[in-house]
XYZ file of C-alpha atoms in Angstrom:
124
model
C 1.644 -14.442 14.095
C 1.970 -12.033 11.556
C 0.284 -8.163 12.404
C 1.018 -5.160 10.093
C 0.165 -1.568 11.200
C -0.471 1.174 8.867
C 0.085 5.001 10.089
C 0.381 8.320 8.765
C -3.044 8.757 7.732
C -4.797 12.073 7.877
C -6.835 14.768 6.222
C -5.400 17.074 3.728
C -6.109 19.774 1.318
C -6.170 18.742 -2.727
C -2.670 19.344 -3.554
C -1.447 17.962 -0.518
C 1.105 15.140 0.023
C 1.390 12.226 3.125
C 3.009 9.262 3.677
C 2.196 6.252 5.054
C 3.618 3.305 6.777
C 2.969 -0.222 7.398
C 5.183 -1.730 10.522
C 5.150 -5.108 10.456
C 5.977 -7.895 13.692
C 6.527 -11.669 13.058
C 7.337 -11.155 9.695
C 10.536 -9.253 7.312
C 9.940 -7.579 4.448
C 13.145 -8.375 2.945
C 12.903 -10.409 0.308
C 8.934 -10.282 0.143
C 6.475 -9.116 -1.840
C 4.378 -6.260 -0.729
C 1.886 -3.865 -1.726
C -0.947 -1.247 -0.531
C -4.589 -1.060 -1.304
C -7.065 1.164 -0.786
C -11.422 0.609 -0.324
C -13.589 4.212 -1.012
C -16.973 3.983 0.143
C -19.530 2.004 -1.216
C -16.648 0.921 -3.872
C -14.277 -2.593 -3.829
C -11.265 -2.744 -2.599
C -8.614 -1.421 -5.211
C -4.411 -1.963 -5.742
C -2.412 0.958 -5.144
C 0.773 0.049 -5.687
C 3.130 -2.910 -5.697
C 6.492 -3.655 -5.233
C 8.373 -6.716 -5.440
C 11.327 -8.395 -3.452
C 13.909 -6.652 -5.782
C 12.349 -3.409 -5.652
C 10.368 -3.677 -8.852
C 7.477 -1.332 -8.669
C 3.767 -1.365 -10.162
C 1.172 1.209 -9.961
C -2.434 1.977 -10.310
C -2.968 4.165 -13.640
C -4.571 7.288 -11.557
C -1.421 7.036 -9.653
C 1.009 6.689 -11.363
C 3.407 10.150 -11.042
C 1.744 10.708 -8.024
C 2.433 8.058 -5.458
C 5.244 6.124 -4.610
C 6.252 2.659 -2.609
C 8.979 1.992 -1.356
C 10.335 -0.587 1.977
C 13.361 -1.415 4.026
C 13.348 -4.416 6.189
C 11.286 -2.788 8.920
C 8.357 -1.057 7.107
C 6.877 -0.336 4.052
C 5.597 3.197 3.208
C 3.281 4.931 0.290
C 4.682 8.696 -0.610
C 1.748 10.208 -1.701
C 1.690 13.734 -3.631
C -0.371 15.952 -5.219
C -3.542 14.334 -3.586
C -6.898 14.551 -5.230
C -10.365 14.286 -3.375
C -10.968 10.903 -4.968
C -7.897 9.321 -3.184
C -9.854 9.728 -0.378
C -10.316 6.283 1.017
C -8.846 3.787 3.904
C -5.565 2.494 3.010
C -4.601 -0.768 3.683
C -0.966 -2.534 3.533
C -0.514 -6.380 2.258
C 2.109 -8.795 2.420
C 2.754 -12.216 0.524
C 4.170 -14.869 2.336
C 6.276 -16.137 -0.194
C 10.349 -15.151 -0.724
C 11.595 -14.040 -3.887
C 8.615 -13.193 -5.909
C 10.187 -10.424 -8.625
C 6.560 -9.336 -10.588
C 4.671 -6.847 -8.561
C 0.952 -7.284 -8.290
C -1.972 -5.169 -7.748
C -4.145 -8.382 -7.336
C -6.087 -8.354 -4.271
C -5.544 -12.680 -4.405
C -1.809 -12.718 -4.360
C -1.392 -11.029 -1.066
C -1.790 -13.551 2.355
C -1.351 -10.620 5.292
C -3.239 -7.608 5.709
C -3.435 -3.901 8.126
C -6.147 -2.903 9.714
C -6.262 0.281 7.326
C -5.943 3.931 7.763
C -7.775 6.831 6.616
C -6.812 9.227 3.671
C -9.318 12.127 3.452
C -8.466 14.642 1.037
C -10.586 17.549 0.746
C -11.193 20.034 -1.942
């Protein structure tokens, strides 16, 4: 049974920075595709960023410069950096279960595992 855990959440000041991570048991994250999401309230859930099982990265446009994915075989973690009020949402890691998939994706459809979420408030 697959289970991801995201940590590192928090609350932070605009300007801020955190990093999360997403630990992951019955399942490798070598050679996977993986990415995080994130849900505001009262809006849909939205890609993050993306990365794919040769390190190939995507992101969100009001990310990009900002934030940054990266993963070894145990975890996967979101650098986040110069934080603005409206990243404030939960955060959620995903995981495909497929091998070898080299296109990152931001679509909500492609991923088959997902956290529980944790919360990003960053206040002005």
């Amino acid at each position: 049974q697959v289970q991801l855990m995201e940590s590192g959440g928090g609350s932070v000041q605009a300007g801020g920075s955190l990093r999360l991570s997403c630990a992951a048991s019955g399942y490798s994250y070598m050679g996977r595709r993986v990415g995080w999401f994130r849900q505001a309230p009262g809006k849909e859930r939205e890609g993050v960023a993306g990365i794919a099982s040769d390190g190939t990265t995507t992101y969100a446009e009001p990310v990009k410069g900002r934030f940054t994915i990266s993963k070894d075989n145990a975890k996967l973690y979101l650098s986040m950096n110069s934080l603005k009020p409206e990243d404030t949402a939960v955060y959620y890691c995903a995981a495909d279960r497929s091998y070898g998939l080299t296109i990152p994706t931001l679509h909500y459809s492609s991923y088959d595992y997902w956290g529980q979420g944790t919360q990003v408030t960053v206040s002005s």
